[in-house]
Every structure is written in C-alpha cells, then in structure tokens.
PDB file of C-alpha atoms in Angstrom:
ATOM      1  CA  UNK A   1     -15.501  12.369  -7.190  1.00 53.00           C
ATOM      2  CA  UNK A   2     -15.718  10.941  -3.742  1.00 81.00           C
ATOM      3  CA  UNK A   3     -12.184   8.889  -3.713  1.00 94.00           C
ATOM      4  CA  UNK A   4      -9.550   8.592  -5.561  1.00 97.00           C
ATOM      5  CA  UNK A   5      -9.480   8.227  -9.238  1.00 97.00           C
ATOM      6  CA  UNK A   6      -6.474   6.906 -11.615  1.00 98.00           C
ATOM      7  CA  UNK A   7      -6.741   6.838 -15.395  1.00 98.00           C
ATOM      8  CA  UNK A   8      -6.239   4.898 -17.336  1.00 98.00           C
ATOM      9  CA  UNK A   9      -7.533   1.453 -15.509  1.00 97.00           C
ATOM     10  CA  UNK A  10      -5.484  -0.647 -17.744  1.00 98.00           C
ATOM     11  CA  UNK A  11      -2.504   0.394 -19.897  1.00 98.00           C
ATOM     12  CA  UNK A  12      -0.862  -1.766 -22.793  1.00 98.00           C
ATOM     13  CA  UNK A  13       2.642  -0.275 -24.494  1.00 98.00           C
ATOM     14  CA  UNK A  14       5.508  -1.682 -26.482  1.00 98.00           C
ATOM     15  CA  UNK A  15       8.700  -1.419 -24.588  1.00 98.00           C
ATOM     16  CA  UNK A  16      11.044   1.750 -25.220  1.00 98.00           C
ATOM     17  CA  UNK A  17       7.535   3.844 -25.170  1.00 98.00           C
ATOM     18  CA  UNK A  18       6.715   6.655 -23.275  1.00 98.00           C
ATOM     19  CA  UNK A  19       3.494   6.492 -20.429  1.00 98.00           C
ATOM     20  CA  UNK A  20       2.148   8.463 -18.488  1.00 98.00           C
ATOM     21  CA  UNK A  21      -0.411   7.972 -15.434  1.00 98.00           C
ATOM     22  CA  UNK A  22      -3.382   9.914 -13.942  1.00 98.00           C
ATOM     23  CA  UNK A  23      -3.796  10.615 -10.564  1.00 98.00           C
ATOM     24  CA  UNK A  24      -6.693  12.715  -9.057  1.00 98.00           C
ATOM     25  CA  UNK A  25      -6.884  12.756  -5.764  1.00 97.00           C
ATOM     26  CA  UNK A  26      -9.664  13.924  -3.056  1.00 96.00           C
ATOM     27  CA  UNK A  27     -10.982  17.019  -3.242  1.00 94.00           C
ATOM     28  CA  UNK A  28      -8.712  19.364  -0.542  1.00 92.00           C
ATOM     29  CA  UNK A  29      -6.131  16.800  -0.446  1.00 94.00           C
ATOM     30  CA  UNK A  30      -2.669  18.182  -0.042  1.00 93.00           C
ATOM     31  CA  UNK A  31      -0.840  15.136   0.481  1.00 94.00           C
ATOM     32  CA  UNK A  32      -0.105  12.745  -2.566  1.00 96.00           C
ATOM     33  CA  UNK A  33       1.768   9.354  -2.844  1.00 96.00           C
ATOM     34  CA  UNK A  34       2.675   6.881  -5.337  1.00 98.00           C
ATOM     35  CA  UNK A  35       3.007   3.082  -4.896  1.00 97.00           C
ATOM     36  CA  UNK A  36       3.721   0.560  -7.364  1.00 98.00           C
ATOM     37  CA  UNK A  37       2.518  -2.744  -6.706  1.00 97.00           C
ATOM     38  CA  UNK A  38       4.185  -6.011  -8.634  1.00 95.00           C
ATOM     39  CA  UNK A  39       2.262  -9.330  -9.158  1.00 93.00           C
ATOM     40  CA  UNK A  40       2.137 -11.150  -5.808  1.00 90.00           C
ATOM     41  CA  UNK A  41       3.782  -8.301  -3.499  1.00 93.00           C
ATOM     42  CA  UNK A  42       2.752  -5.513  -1.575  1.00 95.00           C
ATOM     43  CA  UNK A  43       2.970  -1.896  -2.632  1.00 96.00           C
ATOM     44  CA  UNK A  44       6.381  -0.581  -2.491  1.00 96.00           C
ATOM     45  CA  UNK A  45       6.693   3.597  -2.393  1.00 95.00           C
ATOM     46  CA  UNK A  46       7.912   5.487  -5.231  1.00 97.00           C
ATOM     47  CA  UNK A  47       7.343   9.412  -3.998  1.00 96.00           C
ATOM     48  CA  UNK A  48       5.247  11.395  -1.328  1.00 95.00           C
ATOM     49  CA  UNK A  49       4.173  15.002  -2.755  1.00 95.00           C
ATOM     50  CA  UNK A  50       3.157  17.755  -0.188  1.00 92.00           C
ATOM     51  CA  UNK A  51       1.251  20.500  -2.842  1.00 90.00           C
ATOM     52  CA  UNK A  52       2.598  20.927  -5.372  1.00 91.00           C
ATOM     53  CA  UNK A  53       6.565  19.812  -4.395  1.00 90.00           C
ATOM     54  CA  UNK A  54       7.723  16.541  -4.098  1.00 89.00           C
ATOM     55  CA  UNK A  55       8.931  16.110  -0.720  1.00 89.00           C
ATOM     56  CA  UNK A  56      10.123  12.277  -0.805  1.00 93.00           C
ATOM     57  CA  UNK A  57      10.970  10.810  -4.130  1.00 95.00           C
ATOM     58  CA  UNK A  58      13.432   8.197  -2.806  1.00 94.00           C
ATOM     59  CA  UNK A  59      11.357   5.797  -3.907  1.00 95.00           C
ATOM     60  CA  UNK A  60      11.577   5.783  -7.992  1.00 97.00           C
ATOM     61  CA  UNK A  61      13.481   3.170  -9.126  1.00 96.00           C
ATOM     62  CA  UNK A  62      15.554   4.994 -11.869  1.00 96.00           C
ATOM     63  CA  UNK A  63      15.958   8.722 -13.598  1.00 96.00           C
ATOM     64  CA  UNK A  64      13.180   7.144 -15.997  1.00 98.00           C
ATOM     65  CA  UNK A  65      10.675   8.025 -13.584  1.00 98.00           C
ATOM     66  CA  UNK A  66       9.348  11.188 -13.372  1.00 97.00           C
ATOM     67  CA  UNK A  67       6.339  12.843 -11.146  1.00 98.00           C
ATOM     68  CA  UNK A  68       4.880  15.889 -10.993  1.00 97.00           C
ATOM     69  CA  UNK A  69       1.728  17.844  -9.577  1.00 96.00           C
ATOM     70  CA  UNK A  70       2.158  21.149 -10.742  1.00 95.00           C
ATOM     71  CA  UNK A  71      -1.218  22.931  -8.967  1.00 93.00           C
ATOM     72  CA  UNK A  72      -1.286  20.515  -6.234  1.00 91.00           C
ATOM     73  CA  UNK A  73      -3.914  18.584  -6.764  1.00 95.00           C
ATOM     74  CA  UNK A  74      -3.810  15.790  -9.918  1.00 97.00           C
ATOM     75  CA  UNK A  75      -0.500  13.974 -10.440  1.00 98.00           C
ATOM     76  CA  UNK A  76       1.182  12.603 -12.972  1.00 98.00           C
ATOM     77  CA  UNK A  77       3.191   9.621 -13.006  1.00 98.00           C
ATOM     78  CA  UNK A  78       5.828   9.728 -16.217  1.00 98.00           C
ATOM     79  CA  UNK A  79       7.783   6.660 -17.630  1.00 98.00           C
ATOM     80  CA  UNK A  80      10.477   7.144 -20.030  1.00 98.00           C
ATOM     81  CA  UNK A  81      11.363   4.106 -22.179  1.00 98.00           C
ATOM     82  CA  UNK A  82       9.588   1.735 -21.137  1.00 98.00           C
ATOM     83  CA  UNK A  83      10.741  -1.941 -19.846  1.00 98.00           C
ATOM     84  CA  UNK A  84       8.881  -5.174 -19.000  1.00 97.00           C
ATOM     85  CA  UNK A  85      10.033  -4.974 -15.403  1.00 97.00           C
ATOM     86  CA  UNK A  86       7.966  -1.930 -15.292  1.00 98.00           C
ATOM     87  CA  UNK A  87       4.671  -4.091 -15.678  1.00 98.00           C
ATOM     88  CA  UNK A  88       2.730  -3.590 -12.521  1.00 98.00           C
ATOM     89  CA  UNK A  89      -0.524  -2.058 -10.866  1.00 98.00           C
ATOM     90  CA  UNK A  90       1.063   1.762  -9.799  1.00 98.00           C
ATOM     91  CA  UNK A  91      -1.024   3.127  -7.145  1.00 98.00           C
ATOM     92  CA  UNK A  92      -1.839   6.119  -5.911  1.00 98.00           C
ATOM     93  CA  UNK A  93      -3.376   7.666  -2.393  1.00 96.00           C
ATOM     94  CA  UNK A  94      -3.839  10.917  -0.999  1.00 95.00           C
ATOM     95  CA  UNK A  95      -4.564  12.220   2.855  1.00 93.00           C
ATOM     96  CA  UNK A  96      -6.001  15.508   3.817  1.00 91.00           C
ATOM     97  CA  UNK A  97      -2.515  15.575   6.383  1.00 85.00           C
ATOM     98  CA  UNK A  98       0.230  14.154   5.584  1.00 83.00           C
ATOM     99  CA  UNK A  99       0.000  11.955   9.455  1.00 80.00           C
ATOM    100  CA  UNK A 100      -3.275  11.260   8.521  1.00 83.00           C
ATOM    101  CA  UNK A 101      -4.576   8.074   6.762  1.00 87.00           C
ATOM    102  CA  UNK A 102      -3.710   7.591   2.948  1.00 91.00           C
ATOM    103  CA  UNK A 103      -6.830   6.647   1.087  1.00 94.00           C
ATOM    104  CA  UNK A 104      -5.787   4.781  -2.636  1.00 95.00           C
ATOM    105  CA  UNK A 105      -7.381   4.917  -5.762  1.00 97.00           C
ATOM    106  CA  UNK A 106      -7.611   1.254  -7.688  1.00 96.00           C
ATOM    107  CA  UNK A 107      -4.569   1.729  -9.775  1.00 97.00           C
ATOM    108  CA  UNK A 108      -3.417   1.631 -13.109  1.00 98.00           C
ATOM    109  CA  UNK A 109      -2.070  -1.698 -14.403  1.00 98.00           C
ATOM    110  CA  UNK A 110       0.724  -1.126 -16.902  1.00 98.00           C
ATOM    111  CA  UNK A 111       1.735  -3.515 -18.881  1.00 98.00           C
ATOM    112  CA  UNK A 112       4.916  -3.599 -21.215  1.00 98.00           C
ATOM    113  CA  UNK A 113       5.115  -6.032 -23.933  1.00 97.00           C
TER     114      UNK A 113
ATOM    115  CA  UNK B   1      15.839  -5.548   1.504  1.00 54.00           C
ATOM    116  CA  UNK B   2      12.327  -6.912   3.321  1.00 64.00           C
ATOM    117  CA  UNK B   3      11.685  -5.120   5.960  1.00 90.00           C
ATOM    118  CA  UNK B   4       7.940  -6.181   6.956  1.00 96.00           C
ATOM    119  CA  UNK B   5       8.083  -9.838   6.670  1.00 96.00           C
ATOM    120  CA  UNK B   6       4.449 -11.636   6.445  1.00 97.00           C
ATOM    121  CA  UNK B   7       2.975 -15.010   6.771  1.00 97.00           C
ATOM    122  CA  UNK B   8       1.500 -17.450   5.243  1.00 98.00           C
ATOM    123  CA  UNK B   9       1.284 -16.558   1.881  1.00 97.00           C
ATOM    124  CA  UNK B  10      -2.306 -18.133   1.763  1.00 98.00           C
ATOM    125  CA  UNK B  11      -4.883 -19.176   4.076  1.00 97.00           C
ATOM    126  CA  UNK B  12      -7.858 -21.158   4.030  1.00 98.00           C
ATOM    127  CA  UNK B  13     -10.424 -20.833   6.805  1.00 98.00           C
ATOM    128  CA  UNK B  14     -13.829 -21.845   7.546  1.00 98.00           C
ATOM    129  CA  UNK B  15     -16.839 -19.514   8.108  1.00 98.00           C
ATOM    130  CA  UNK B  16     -16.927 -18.761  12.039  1.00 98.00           C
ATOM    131  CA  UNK B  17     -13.348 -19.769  12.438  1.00 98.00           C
ATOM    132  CA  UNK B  18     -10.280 -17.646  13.349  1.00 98.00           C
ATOM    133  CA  UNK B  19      -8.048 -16.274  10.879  1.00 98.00           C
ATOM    134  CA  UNK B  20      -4.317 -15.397  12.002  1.00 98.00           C
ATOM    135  CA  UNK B  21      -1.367 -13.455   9.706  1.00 98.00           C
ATOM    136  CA  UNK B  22       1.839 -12.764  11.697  1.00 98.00           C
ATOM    137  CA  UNK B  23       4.307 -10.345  10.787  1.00 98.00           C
ATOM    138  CA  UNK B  24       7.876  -9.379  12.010  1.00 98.00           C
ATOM    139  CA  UNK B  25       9.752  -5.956  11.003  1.00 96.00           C
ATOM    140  CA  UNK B  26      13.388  -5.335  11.328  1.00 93.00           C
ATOM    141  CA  UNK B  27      13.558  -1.213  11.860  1.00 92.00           C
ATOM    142  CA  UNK B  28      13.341  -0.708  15.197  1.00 91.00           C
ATOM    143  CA  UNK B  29      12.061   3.268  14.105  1.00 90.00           C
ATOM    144  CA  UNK B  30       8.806   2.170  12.788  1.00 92.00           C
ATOM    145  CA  UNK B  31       5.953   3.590  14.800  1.00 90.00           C
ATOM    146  CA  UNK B  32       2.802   2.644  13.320  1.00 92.00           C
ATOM    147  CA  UNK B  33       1.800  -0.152  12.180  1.00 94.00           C
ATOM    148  CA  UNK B  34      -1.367  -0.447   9.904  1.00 94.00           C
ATOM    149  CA  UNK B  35      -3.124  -3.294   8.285  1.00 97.00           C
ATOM    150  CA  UNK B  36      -4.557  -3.090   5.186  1.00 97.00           C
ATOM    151  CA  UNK B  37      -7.987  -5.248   2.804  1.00 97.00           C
ATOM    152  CA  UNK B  38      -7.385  -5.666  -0.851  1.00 97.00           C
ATOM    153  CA  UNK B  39     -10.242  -6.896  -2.572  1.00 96.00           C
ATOM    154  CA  UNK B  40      -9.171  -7.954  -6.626  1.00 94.00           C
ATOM    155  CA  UNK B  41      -9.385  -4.917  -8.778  1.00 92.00           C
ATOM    156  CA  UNK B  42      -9.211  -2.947  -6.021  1.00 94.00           C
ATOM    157  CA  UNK B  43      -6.398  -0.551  -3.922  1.00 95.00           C
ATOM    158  CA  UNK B  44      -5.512  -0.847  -0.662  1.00 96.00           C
ATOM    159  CA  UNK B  45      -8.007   0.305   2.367  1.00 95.00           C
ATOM    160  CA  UNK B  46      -6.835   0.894   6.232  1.00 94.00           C
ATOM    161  CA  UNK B  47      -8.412  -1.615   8.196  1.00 96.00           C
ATOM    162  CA  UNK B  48      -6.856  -1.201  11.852  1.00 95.00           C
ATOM    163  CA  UNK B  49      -3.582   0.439  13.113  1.00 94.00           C
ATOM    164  CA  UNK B  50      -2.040   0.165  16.338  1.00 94.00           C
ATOM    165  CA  UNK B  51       1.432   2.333  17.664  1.00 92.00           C
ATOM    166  CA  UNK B  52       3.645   0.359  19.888  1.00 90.00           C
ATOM    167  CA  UNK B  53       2.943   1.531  23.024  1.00 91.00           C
ATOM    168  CA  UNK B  54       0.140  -0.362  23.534  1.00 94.00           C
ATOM    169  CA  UNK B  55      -0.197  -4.288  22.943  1.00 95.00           C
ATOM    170  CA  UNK B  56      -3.523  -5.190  21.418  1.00 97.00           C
ATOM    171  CA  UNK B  57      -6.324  -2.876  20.116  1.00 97.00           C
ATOM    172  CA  UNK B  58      -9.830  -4.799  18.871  1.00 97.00           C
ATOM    173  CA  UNK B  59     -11.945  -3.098  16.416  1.00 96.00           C
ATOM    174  CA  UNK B  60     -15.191  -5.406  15.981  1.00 97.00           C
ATOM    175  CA  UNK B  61     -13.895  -8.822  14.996  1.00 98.00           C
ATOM    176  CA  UNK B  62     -10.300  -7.452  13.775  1.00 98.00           C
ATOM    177  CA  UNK B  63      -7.703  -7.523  16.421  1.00 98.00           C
ATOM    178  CA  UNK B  64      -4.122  -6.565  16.284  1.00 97.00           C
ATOM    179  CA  UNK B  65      -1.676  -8.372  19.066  1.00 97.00           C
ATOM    180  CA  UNK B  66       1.744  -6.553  19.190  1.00 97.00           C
ATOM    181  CA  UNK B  67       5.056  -7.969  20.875  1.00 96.00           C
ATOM    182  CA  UNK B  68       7.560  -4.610  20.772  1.00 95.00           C
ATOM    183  CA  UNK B  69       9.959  -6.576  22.373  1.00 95.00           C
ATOM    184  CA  UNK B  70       9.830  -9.313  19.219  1.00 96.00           C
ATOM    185  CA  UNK B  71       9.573  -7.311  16.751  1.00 96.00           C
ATOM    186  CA  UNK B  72       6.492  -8.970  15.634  1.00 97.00           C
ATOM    187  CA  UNK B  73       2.485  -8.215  15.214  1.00 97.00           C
ATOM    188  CA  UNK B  74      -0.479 -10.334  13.980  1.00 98.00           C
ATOM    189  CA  UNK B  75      -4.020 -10.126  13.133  1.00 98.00           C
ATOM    190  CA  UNK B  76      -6.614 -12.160  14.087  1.00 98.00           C
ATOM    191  CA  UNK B  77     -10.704 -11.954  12.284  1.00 98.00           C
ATOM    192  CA  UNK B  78     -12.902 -13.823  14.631  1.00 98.00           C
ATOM    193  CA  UNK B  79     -16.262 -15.060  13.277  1.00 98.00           C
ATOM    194  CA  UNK B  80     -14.440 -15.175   9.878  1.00 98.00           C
ATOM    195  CA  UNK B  81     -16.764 -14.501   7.119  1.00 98.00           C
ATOM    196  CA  UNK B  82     -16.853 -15.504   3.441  1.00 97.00           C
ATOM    197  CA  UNK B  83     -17.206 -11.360   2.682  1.00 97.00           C
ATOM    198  CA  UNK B  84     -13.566 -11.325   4.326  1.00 98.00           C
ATOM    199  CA  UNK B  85     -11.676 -13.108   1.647  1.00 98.00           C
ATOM    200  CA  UNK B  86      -9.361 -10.513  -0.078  1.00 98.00           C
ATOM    201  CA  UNK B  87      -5.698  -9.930   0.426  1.00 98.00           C
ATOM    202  CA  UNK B  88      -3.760  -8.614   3.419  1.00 98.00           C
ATOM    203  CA  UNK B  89      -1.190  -6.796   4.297  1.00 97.00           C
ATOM    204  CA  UNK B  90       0.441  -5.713   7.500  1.00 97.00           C
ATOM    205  CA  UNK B  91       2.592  -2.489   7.374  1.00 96.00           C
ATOM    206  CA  UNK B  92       4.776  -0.520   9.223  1.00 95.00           C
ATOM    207  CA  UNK B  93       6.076   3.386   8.665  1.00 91.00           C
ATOM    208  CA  UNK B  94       7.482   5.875  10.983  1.00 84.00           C
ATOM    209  CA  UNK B  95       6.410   9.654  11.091  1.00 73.00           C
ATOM    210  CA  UNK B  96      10.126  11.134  11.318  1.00 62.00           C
ATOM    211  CA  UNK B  97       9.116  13.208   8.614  1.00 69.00           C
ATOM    212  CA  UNK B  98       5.766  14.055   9.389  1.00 74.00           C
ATOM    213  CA  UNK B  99       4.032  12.221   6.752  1.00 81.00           C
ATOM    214  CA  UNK B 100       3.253   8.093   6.389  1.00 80.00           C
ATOM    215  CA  UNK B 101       5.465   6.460   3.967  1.00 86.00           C
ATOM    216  CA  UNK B 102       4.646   3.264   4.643  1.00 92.00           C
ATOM    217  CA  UNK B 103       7.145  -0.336   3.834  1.00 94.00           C
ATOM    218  CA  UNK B 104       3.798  -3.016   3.374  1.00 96.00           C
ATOM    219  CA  UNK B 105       4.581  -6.948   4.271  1.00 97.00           C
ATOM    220  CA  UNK B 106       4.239  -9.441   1.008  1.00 96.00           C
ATOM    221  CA  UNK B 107       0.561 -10.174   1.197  1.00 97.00           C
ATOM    222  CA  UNK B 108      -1.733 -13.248   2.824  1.00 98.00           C
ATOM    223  CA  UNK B 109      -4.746 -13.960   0.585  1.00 98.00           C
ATOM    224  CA  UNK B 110      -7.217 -15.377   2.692  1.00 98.00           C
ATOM    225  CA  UNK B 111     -10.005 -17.130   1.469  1.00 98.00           C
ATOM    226  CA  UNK B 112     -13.283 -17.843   3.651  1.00 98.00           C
ATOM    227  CA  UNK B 113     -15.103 -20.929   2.554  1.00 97.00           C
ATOM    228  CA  UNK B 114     -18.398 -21.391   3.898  1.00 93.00           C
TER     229      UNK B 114
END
C-alpha cells in the first residue's frame, strides 16, 4: 500500500483480555514508532524500532506492553490484561531514516469495557 | 510532566481571517520543532517544521514564528479556509539519538466557519 496501514480500525475487548495491534508500515521503511493517543491529547510515544530491534521502548507504560517486529517491516503492538485506561487510538508511523519525517497510519482505537 | 504546552484548546475563525496557536516547551535540548493536521479519523501529518536557529519559516499560508530565547513558537494560517478545520498540534523532539521521538503539545481544534 502507499502509507501506512493499522489493523484492526476499531477494537472492542473485555478488560483482563489479551490484544494485539497491526502495524504495516511503508514499503523500505526501516524506522518504526508507536504512539498512543488518549481522548483530547496529543500522541504520547510508546517505542521507536530501527529493523527489526527496538531501539527506544521508554515509552510503554507498563511490562503489559509488549512490541515486536521480528523481519523488520510489520509490527505488532501486544497488550496483556487489558484495562480501561488502556482505551485509546494507538498510532503508528514509519520513516525511510530514522531523522527523516515519520509518516502515521490512522490508528487503531481500542477500547476496553 | 507537559513538556510542549499548547493554546487555546479551541478556536473559532472566520474564512479569510488569521488563525494563531502558541506553544511554549520547557527542554531546552529540543531541536526541531514540527507542527502537525489531524483531520477526525485520521493520524497525524507534518505540516511545517522549523529548527531554532532560524526565527520564522513561511510555507504558503502556514507560518511558524519562533522566540529561542522564550521558549515559545506559534503558528499562524493566513487566508484561513473552511478545508483547514482539523486539529493541531505543535511538537518538539531532539535528534540526540539520531532518530525523531517526538513530545506533541495537547491539541487546538480549529474550526473555519465560512
């Protein structure tokens, strides 16, 4: 595809479920980031990937957050046991350089109920 | 901890008028400072950037002014258009590590009214 693509679009679980959250980015992308984005804010960082490692992840919020991109190219975004305050649109974006512009897919709105 | 702080929180403006969103960062380290259109359903997309050593850079009718010394930065859309209304936010990063991680403000949602 020609940008960024996140599946699902919208995501409904019970809390204490486990999620998980597509990310592909642009083709020949190397560098990959994760945002999440509450109601009424502005996207906060969770963790930069360059390939396949994660170079920055001092952005999840807890050890119930997990990311990986094991052939550097689509991420995953994993949630263990899920809580409302998780609710929010997560983002992601990728850059052909990591100095280079960030270009974000529409995100996935999660919502815990 | 806020470290891009952005107002208003709303806006109203008229077709043709000036729009204006001001923001103020705390960590002196920052180096680039992006703005960024959200349109509802939408992410973010890079609208203008500017780096500090330089004090205003104009891309059509999007201007950024920046005041180093204040800490602060604002953007003003001339010639406002209805097609402008979405969300904005200012930004700031610093590329220490060689790749953009980037702290955004809260958010003005503008709306154009014709």
């Amino acid at each position: 595809g020609a940008g960024v693509s996140q599946t699902p679009s919208n995501k409904v679980t019970e809390k204490g479920k486990y999620v998980e959250l597509r990310c592909d980015p642009i083709s020949g992308h190397t560098a990959l980031y994760w945002y999440r984005q509450s109601l009424g804010q502005g996207p906060e960082f969770l963790i930069y990937f360059q390939g396949t490692g994660a170079a920055d992840d001092s952005g999840l919020p807890n050890d119930r957050f997990f990311a990986v991109r094991p052939e550097g190219s689509v991420s995953t975004l994993k949630i263990q046991r899920t809580e409302r305050g998780d609710s929010a649109v997560y983002l992601c974006a990728s850059s052909s350089h990591p100095g280079l512009e960030a270009f974000f897919g529409q995100g996935t709105r999660l919502t815990v109920v | 901890q806020q470290q891009v702080k952005q107002s208003p929180q709303s806006l109203i403006v008229q077709k043709g008028g000036i729009s204006i969103i001001n923001c103020a960062y705390e960590n002196t380290a920052f180096d680039y400072f992006p703005w960024y259109q959200q349109f509802p359903g939408k992410g973010p997309a890079l609208l203008i950037a500017i780096r500090p050593d330089v004090s205003e850079k104009k891309e059509g009718r999007f201007t950024i002014s920046f005041n180093k010394s204040a800490k602060q930065f604002s953007l003003h859309i001339m010639d406002s258009q209805p097609g402008d209304s979405a969300t904005y936010f200012c930004a700031a990063s610093t590329d220490s590590g060689g790749y953009q991680k980037v702290t955004f403000g809260t958010g003005t949602k503008l709306q154009v009214i014709p």
